[in-house]
């Protein structure tokens, strides 16, 4: 399935590394200590130095405790990271309270925790931090210790000016927070788009290589397959109808013919649709299912019709992709495979499900990647090797080339087995609608069969 690159309003959180927060807090601690030393010792301003140093030392203890308790590479989510940034806001509020409130020029350091949150945490966490910073700035504007001054008489600033400082601080928090979050989100979206493009290009490159191998395999297998077909034909001619092996030889000949059809399909996957090569949906599904009806598994096709039947081009990639999914379902099914199809004005949906064991937990998250397989049972003999895991990858990629999206999951309890849902936008398949009801068959029917 194509990954969604859009982002909701509340944003996505990639989290923040604990090491980053610790380093930024050490930088803040050094800056706070430097400011205290310069203002108190160099400029000679009377500061409540002891309480201020205690607050700075408390931040240092928090850093040391975090460093000792957690690994350096630990990544924090919204809750823990937001809590640490909220502590920074409160610690800064205590320092600002002791050193003049909104009269202190360092009051704009409230912007730092909000901007850090905007670059790594969710929009909701950033908004909460912004509200906290604005409230704390308002409180220190109403209640704070006098601003330290050299002659002991601090300047008196009008209340209207202090209110303007608070409003400008709130506006700066909102604007810079929004800007930082938006720029970061655009960078994330661009990164996601590039990663998705790289994944698609890698898969297309892999599939193109397999296309060449398929053509080479078709060429190399042509001669031995013709020889096998000739020998089977001669064996069938020399046998009586009552021979106990006659049925086996007939089945072998059918499978040889099927191998020829598969090789022809492999050499035609890159060809476009032939003119007028279109058929109703249920007939196309029956064509896909037909080669898999001789293995003791019941295959039922349910097509929910409502008067008009979708008419679809017989794209070789579509036929091969669906056929491979049906083959996998037959391999793992215990007794039945069910294929259902329905459509809406905007989409066509085909669901393939079986009653087998379903996808195992160790591969369920990687189904569709090359060389990932759980094939170890079904029509294979016990001493045969499992598949390479390319069949599902090729089928998924070919179907996605036609515009489909695949949802792969296990059936919910109490049912067992795998369920694959393939969805096409109607525009992707250029679906035509036609009144098509075969003689003796009413709309809304089911086709099933078992060897």
Coordinates of C-alpha atoms in Angstrom, one line a residue:
X1 CA 0.0 0.0 0.0
X2 CA 1.1 3.4 -0.8
X3 CA 2.1 5.3 2.4
X4 CA 0.1 8.3 3.3
X5 CA 2.3 11.4 3.3
X6 CA -0.3 13.8 4.6
X7 CA -0.2 15.0 8.2
X8 CA -3.1 15.7 10.4
X9 CA -3.4 19.0 12.2
X10 CA -2.1 17.7 15.5
X11 CA 1.0 16.5 13.8
X12 CA 3.1 13.4 14.1
X13 CA 5.7 13.0 16.8
X14 CA 9.1 11.6 16.1
X15 CA 10.2 12.3 19.7
X16 CA 13.3 13.8 21.0
X17 CA 16.6 12.1 22.0
X18 CA 17.2 12.3 25.7
X19 CA 20.9 13.1 25.0
X20 CA 19.8 16.2 23.0
X21 CA 17.6 17.5 25.9
X22 CA 20.4 16.9 28.4
X23 CA 23.0 18.7 26.2
X24 CA 20.6 21.7 25.7
X25 CA 20.0 21.9 29.5
X26 CA 23.7 21.9 30.2
X27 CA 24.0 24.8 27.7
X28 CA 21.2 26.6 29.6
X29 CA 22.9 25.9 32.9
X30 CA 26.2 27.3 31.7
X31 CA 24.4 30.4 30.4
X32 CA 22.5 30.9 33.6
X33 CA 25.6 30.6 35.7
X34 CA 27.5 33.0 33.4
X35 CA 24.7 35.5 33.7
X36 CA 24.6 35.3 37.5
X37 CA 28.4 35.7 37.7
X38 CA 28.5 38.7 35.3
X39 CA 25.5 40.5 36.8
X40 CA 26.5 39.9 40.5
X41 CA 30.3 40.1 40.4
X42 CA 31.2 42.1 37.4
X43 CA 28.3 44.6 37.3
X44 CA 27.9 44.6 41.0
X45 CA 24.1 44.2 41.0
X46 CA 22.6 42.8 44.1
X47 CA 21.1 39.4 43.2
X48 CA 19.4 36.8 45.5
X49 CA 22.4 34.7 44.5
X50 CA 21.8 31.7 46.8
X51 CA 18.3 30.9 45.6
X52 CA 19.3 31.4 42.0
X53 CA 22.3 29.1 42.4
X54 CA 20.1 26.5 44.1
X55 CA 17.7 26.5 41.1
X56 CA 20.6 26.2 38.6
X57 CA 22.1 23.3 40.7
X58 CA 18.7 21.6 40.7
X59 CA 18.8 21.5 36.9
X60 CA 22.3 20.1 37.0
X61 CA 21.1 17.3 39.4
X62 CA 18.2 16.5 37.1
X63 CA 20.7 16.2 34.2
X64 CA 23.0 13.9 36.2
X65 CA 20.1 11.7 37.3
X66 CA 18.8 11.4 33.7
X67 CA 22.3 10.5 32.4
X68 CA 22.8 7.8 35.1
X69 CA 19.3 6.2 34.8
X70 CA 18.7 6.2 31.0
X71 CA 20.9 5.3 28.0
X72 CA 22.2 8.1 25.9
X73 CA 20.3 7.0 22.7
X74 CA 16.9 6.8 24.4
X75 CA 14.2 8.6 22.5
X76 CA 11.5 10.2 24.5
X77 CA 7.9 10.5 23.3
X78 CA 5.5 13.4 23.8
X79 CA 4.8 12.7 27.5
X80 CA 8.3 12.4 28.9
X81 CA 9.9 15.0 26.6
X82 CA 7.0 17.4 27.2
X83 CA 7.4 16.9 31.0
X84 CA 11.2 17.8 30.9
X85 CA 10.5 20.9 28.8
X86 CA 7.8 21.9 31.2
X87 CA 10.3 21.6 34.0
X88 CA 12.6 23.9 32.1
X89 CA 9.7 26.5 31.7
X90 CA 9.0 26.3 35.5
X91 CA 12.7 26.6 36.4
X92 CA 13.1 29.6 34.2
X93 CA 9.9 31.1 35.8
X94 CA 11.5 30.7 39.2
X95 CA 14.7 32.5 38.1
X96 CA 12.7 35.3 36.4
X97 CA 10.6 35.7 39.5
X98 CA 13.7 36.2 41.6
X99 CA 15.2 38.7 39.1
X100 CA 12.6 41.2 38.2
X101 CA 9.8 39.4 36.3
X102 CA 8.8 40.9 32.9
X103 CA 11.4 43.7 33.5
X104 CA 14.2 41.1 33.1
X105 CA 15.4 41.2 29.5
X106 CA 16.0 37.4 29.6
X107 CA 12.3 36.8 29.8
X108 CA 12.3 36.0 26.0
X109 CA 14.1 32.7 26.9
X110 CA 10.5 31.3 27.3
X111 CA 10.7 30.8 23.5
X112 CA 13.4 28.1 23.7
X113 CA 11.3 25.2 25.2
X114 CA 8.4 25.9 22.9
X115 CA 10.6 26.0 19.8
X116 CA 12.4 22.7 20.8
X117 CA 9.0 21.1 21.2
X118 CA 7.8 22.3 17.8
X119 CA 10.8 20.6 16.1
X120 CA 10.3 17.2 17.6
X121 CA 7.0 16.8 19.4
X122 CA 3.4 16.8 18.5
X123 CA 1.4 20.0 17.8
X124 CA -0.7 19.3 20.9
X125 CA 2.3 19.1 23.2
X126 CA 3.7 22.3 21.7
X127 CA 0.5 24.2 22.2
X128 CA 0.4 23.0 25.9
X129 CA 3.9 24.2 26.5
X130 CA 3.2 27.5 24.8
X131 CA 0.1 28.0 27.1
X132 CA 2.2 27.1 30.1
X133 CA 5.0 29.6 29.1
X134 CA 2.4 32.3 28.5
X135 CA 0.7 31.7 31.9
X136 CA 4.1 31.7 33.7
X137 CA 5.1 34.9 32.0
X138 CA 1.8 36.5 33.0
X139 CA 2.3 35.4 36.7
X140 CA 5.8 36.8 36.9
X141 CA 4.4 40.0 35.3
X142 CA 2.0 40.3 38.3
X143 CA 4.2 39.0 41.1
X144 CA 8.0 39.2 41.1
X145 CA 11.0 40.4 43.1
X146 CA 12.4 43.8 42.2
X147 CA 14.8 44.0 39.3
X148 CA 18.4 44.1 40.6
X149 CA 20.0 47.5 40.0
X150 CA 23.4 49.0 40.7
X151 CA 22.3 51.9 42.9
X152 CA 19.6 49.8 44.7
X153 CA 16.7 51.8 43.1
X154 CA 15.3 49.7 40.2
X155 CA 13.6 51.6 37.3
X156 CA 9.8 51.9 37.5
X157 CA 8.1 50.8 34.2
X158 CA 4.5 51.5 33.5
X159 CA 2.0 48.7 33.8
X160 CA 0.9 49.3 30.2
X161 CA 4.5 48.7 29.0
X162 CA 4.8 45.5 31.0
X163 CA 1.4 44.3 29.5
X164 CA 2.8 45.1 26.1
X165 CA 5.9 43.0 26.9
X166 CA 3.7 40.1 27.9
X167 CA 1.6 40.4 24.7
X168 CA 4.7 40.5 22.5
X169 CA 6.0 37.5 24.3
X170 CA 2.8 35.5 23.7
X171 CA 2.7 36.5 20.1
X172 CA 6.3 35.5 19.6
X173 CA 5.6 32.1 21.3
X174 CA 2.7 31.5 19.0
X175 CA 4.3 32.7 15.8
X176 CA 7.7 31.1 16.3
X177 CA 6.1 27.9 17.6
X178 CA 3.9 27.6 14.5
X179 CA 6.6 28.5 12.1
X180 CA 9.1 26.0 13.6
X181 CA 6.5 23.2 13.6
X182 CA 5.4 23.9 10.0
X183 CA 9.0 24.0 8.7
X184 CA 9.9 20.8 10.5
X185 CA 6.7 19.1 9.3
X186 CA 7.4 20.0 5.7
X187 CA 10.9 18.6 6.1
X188 CA 9.4 15.4 7.5
X189 CA 6.9 15.2 4.6
X190 CA 9.7 15.7 2.1
X191 CA 11.7 13.0 3.9
X192 CA 8.8 10.6 3.8
X193 CA 8.2 11.3 0.1
X194 CA 11.8 10.7 -0.7
X195 CA 11.8 7.5 1.3
X196 CA 8.7 6.3 -0.5
X197 CA 10.1 7.2 -3.9
X198 CA 13.3 5.3 -3.1
X199 CA 11.3 2.3 -2.0
X200 CA 9.2 2.3 -5.2
X201 CA 12.3 2.8 -7.4
X202 CA 14.1 -0.1 -5.6
X203 CA 11.1 -2.4 -6.0
X204 CA 10.7 -1.4 -9.7
X205 CA 14.4 -2.0 -10.2
X206 CA 14.1 -5.4 -8.5
X207 CA 11.0 -6.3 -10.6
X208 CA 12.7 -5.1 -13.8
X209 CA 15.6 -7.5 -13.1
X210 CA 13.1 -10.3 -12.5
X211 CA 11.5 -9.5 -15.8
X212 CA 14.7 -10.2 -17.5
X213 CA 15.2 -13.4 -15.6
X214 CA 11.7 -14.4 -16.4
X215 CA 12.4 -14.0 -20.1
X216 CA 15.6 -15.9 -19.8
X217 CA 13.8 -18.7 -17.9
X218 CA 11.1 -18.9 -20.5
X219 CA 13.7 -19.2 -23.2
X220 CA 15.7 -21.9 -21.4
X221 CA 12.7 -23.9 -20.3
X222 CA 11.1 -23.9 -23.7
X223 CA 13.1 -26.8 -25.1
X224 CA 12.9 -29.3 -22.1
X225 CA 9.2 -28.5 -21.7
X226 CA 8.6 -29.4 -25.3
X227 CA 10.4 -32.6 -24.8
X228 CA 8.4 -33.4 -21.7
X229 CA 5.2 -32.6 -23.6
X230 CA 6.2 -34.9 -26.5
X231 CA 7.0 -37.8 -24.1
X232 CA 3.8 -37.4 -22.2
X233 CA 1.8 -37.3 -25.4
X234 CA 3.4 -40.6 -26.6
X235 CA 2.8 -42.2 -23.2
X236 CA -0.9 -41.2 -23.3
X237 CA -1.2 -42.7 -26.8
X238 CA 0.3 -46.0 -25.8
X239 CA -2.0 -46.4 -22.7
X240 CA -5.4 -48.0 -22.6
X241 CA -8.2 -46.1 -21.1
X242 CA -8.4 -48.7 -18.3
X243 CA -4.7 -48.3 -17.4
X244 CA -4.5 -47.2 -13.7
X245 CA -1.9 -44.6 -14.6
X246 CA -3.9 -43.0 -17.4
X247 CA -5.5 -40.4 -15.2
X248 CA -2.1 -39.4 -13.8
X249 CA -0.6 -39.1 -17.3
X250 CA -3.6 -36.9 -18.3
X251 CA -3.1 -34.7 -15.3
X252 CA 0.6 -34.5 -16.1
X253 CA -0.2 -33.4 -19.7
X254 CA -2.6 -30.7 -18.3
X255 CA 0.1 -29.4 -16.1
X256 CA 2.6 -29.3 -19.0
X257 CA 0.1 -27.2 -20.9
X258 CA -0.3 -24.9 -17.9
X259 CA 3.5 -24.5 -17.7
X260 CA 3.5 -23.4 -21.4
X261 CA 0.7 -20.9 -20.6
X262 CA 2.7 -19.5 -17.6
X263 CA 5.8 -19.0 -19.8
X264 CA 3.7 -17.2 -22.4
X265 CA 2.3 -15.0 -19.6
X266 CA 5.8 -14.2 -18.3
X267 CA 6.9 -13.0 -21.8
X268 CA 3.8 -10.8 -22.2
X269 CA 3.7 -9.0 -18.8
X270 CA 5.2 -5.8 -20.3
X271 CA 2.7 -5.8 -23.2
X272 CA -0.2 -3.4 -23.2
X273 CA -3.8 -4.3 -23.4
X274 CA -4.9 -5.7 -26.8
X275 CA -7.6 -3.9 -28.6
X276 CA -11.1 -4.9 -27.4
X277 CA -9.5 -7.4 -25.0
X278 CA -12.0 -6.7 -22.2
X279 CA -14.3 -8.9 -20.3
X280 CA -16.8 -8.7 -17.4
X281 CA -15.4 -8.9 -13.9
X282 CA -16.8 -12.3 -13.0
X283 CA -15.5 -13.9 -16.2
X284 CA -12.1 -12.4 -15.6
X285 CA -12.1 -13.9 -12.0
X286 CA -13.2 -17.3 -13.4
X287 CA -10.3 -17.1 -15.8
X288 CA -7.9 -16.4 -13.0
X289 CA -9.3 -19.2 -10.8
X290 CA -9.6 -21.9 -13.5
X291 CA -6.0 -23.3 -13.4
X292 CA -6.3 -23.8 -9.6
X293 CA -9.5 -25.9 -9.5
X294 CA -7.8 -29.4 -9.7
X295 CA -6.2 -29.6 -6.2
X296 CA -9.0 -30.7 -4.0
X297 CA -9.8 -27.2 -2.7
X298 CA -13.3 -25.6 -3.2
X299 CA -13.0 -22.2 -4.8
X300 CA -16.1 -20.0 -4.5
X301 CA -16.5 -16.7 -6.4
X302 CA -19.1 -14.3 -5.1
X303 CA -19.8 -11.2 -7.2
X304 CA -22.2 -8.7 -5.8
X305 CA -23.9 -7.2 -8.9
X306 CA -26.4 -4.5 -9.0
X307 CA -27.6 -4.6 -12.7
X308 CA -24.4 -3.3 -14.2
X309 CA -21.3 -5.4 -14.5
X310 CA -17.8 -3.9 -14.5
X311 CA -15.9 -4.6 -17.8
X312 CA -12.1 -4.7 -17.3
X313 CA -9.2 -5.0 -19.6
X314 CA -7.3 -8.3 -19.5
X315 CA -4.1 -6.8 -18.3
X316 CA -1.4 -9.6 -18.1
X317 CA 0.0 -8.1 -14.9
X318 CA -3.4 -8.0 -13.3
X319 CA -4.2 -11.6 -14.3
X320 CA -0.8 -12.8 -13.0
X321 CA -1.0 -10.9 -9.8
X322 CA -4.5 -12.1 -8.9
X323 CA -3.6 -15.6 -10.1
X324 CA -0.6 -15.7 -7.8
X325 CA -2.7 -14.6 -4.8
X326 CA -5.3 -17.3 -5.5
X327 CA -2.5 -19.9 -5.9
X328 CA -1.1 -19.0 -2.5
X329 CA -4.6 -19.2 -0.9
X330 CA -5.1 -22.7 -2.5
X331 CA -1.7 -23.8 -1.2
X332 CA -2.5 -23.0 2.4
X333 CA -6.3 -23.6 2.5
X334 CA -7.7 -26.5 4.4
X335 CA -10.8 -26.9 2.3
X336 CA -12.1 -23.7 0.8
X337 CA -10.9 -20.4 -0.8
X338 CA -13.4 -17.6 -1.2
X339 CA -13.1 -14.7 -3.7
X340 CA -15.6 -11.9 -3.4
X341 CA -15.9 -8.7 -5.5
X342 CA -18.0 -5.6 -5.1
X343 CA -17.9 -2.1 -6.5
X344 CA -19.0 1.4 -5.7
X345 CA -19.2 4.5 -7.9
X346 CA -15.5 5.2 -6.9
X347 CA -13.8 1.9 -6.4
X348 CA -13.6 -1.8 -7.2
X349 CA -12.8 -4.2 -4.3
X350 CA -11.7 -7.9 -4.6
X351 CA -11.1 -10.0 -1.5
X352 CA -9.3 -13.3 -1.5
X353 CA -9.4 -15.3 1.7
X354 CA -8.9 -18.9 2.8
X355 CA -9.5 -21.1 5.8
X356 CA -5.9 -22.1 6.4
X357 CA -3.5 -21.2 9.3
X358 CA -3.1 -17.6 8.1
X359 CA 0.2 -15.6 8.2
X360 CA 2.6 -16.5 11.0
X361 CA 3.5 -13.6 13.3
X362 CA 7.2 -13.6 12.3
X363 CA 6.4 -12.8 8.7
X364 CA 3.0 -11.0 8.9
X365 CA 4.6 -7.6 9.0
X366 CA 7.0 -8.3 6.1
X367 CA 4.7 -10.0 3.6
X368 CA 5.2 -8.5 0.2
X369 CA 8.9 -7.9 0.6
X370 CA 11.2 -10.0 -1.7
X371 CA 12.6 -13.2 -0.3
X372 CA 10.1 -13.3 2.6
X373 CA 8.1 -16.6 2.5
X374 CA 6.0 -18.7 4.9
X375 CA 5.4 -21.4 2.3
X376 CA 6.1 -24.8 3.9
X377 CA 3.0 -26.7 3.3
X378 CA 0.1 -27.2 0.9
X379 CA 0.9 -28.9 -2.5
X380 CA 4.6 -29.2 -1.7
X381 CA 5.9 -32.6 -0.7
X382 CA 7.5 -32.8 2.8
X383 CA 11.0 -33.1 1.3
X384 CA 10.7 -30.1 -1.0
X385 CA 12.3 -26.8 -0.3
X386 CA 10.1 -23.8 0.5
X387 CA 9.6 -21.0 -2.0
X388 CA 11.9 -18.0 -2.5
X389 CA 9.3 -15.5 -1.4
X390 CA 9.3 -13.8 -4.8
X391 CA 5.8 -14.8 -5.9
X392 CA 3.9 -12.6 -3.5
X393 CA 6.4 -9.7 -4.0
X394 CA 5.9 -9.9 -7.8
X395 CA 2.1 -10.2 -7.5
X396 CA 1.9 -7.2 -5.1
X397 CA 4.1 -5.0 -7.3
X398 CA 2.3 -5.9 -10.5
X399 CA -1.1 -5.2 -8.9
X400 CA 0.2 -1.9 -7.5
X401 CA 1.3 -1.0 -11.0
X402 CA -2.3 -1.2 -12.1
X403 CA -3.2 1.3 -9.3
X404 CA -4.3 -1.2 -6.7
X405 CA -3.7 -1.0 -2.9
X406 CA -3.4 -4.2 -0.9
X407 CA -4.4 -4.8 2.7
X408 CA -2.9 -8.1 4.0
X409 CA -4.2 -9.5 7.3
X410 CA -5.4 -12.6 9.0
X411 CA -9.2 -13.2 9.3
X412 CA -10.7 -12.2 12.6
X413 CA -11.7 -14.9 15.1
X414 CA -13.5 -17.3 15.1
X415 CA -12.4 -17.7 11.5
X416 CA -8.9 -18.8 10.6
X417 CA -6.9 -18.1 7.5
X418 CA -5.5 -15.2 5.5
X419 CA -7.4 -12.3 4.0
X420 CA -6.1 -10.1 1.2
X421 CA -8.2 -7.1 0.1
X422 CA -7.3 -5.4 -3.2
X423 CA -8.8 -2.0 -4.0
X424 CA -8.7 -0.2 -7.3
X425 CA -10.0 3.3 -7.9
X426 CA -12.3 3.0 -10.9
X427 CA -10.2 5.5 -12.8
X428 CA -7.1 3.3 -12.4
X429 CA -8.6 0.4 -14.4
X430 CA -10.7 2.4 -16.8
X431 CA -13.7 0.3 -15.8
X432 CA -16.6 0.3 -18.0
X433 CA -20.1 -0.6 -16.8
X434 CA -22.4 -2.8 -19.0
X435 CA -25.6 -4.6 -18.5
X436 CA -24.3 -8.2 -18.5
X437 CA -26.3 -11.1 -17.2
X438 CA -25.7 -14.5 -18.7
X439 CA -28.6 -16.7 -19.5
X440 CA -29.9 -18.5 -16.5
X441 CA -27.9 -16.4 -14.0
X442 CA -29.4 -13.5 -12.1
X443 CA -27.5 -10.6 -10.7
X444 CA -25.8 -11.3 -7.4
X445 CA -24.6 -14.9 -7.9
X446 CA -21.9 -17.3 -6.8
X447 CA -19.7 -19.6 -8.9
X448 CA -17.9 -22.4 -7.1
X449 CA -16.2 -25.6 -8.0
X450 CA -14.2 -28.4 -6.6
X451 CA -12.2 -31.1 -8.3

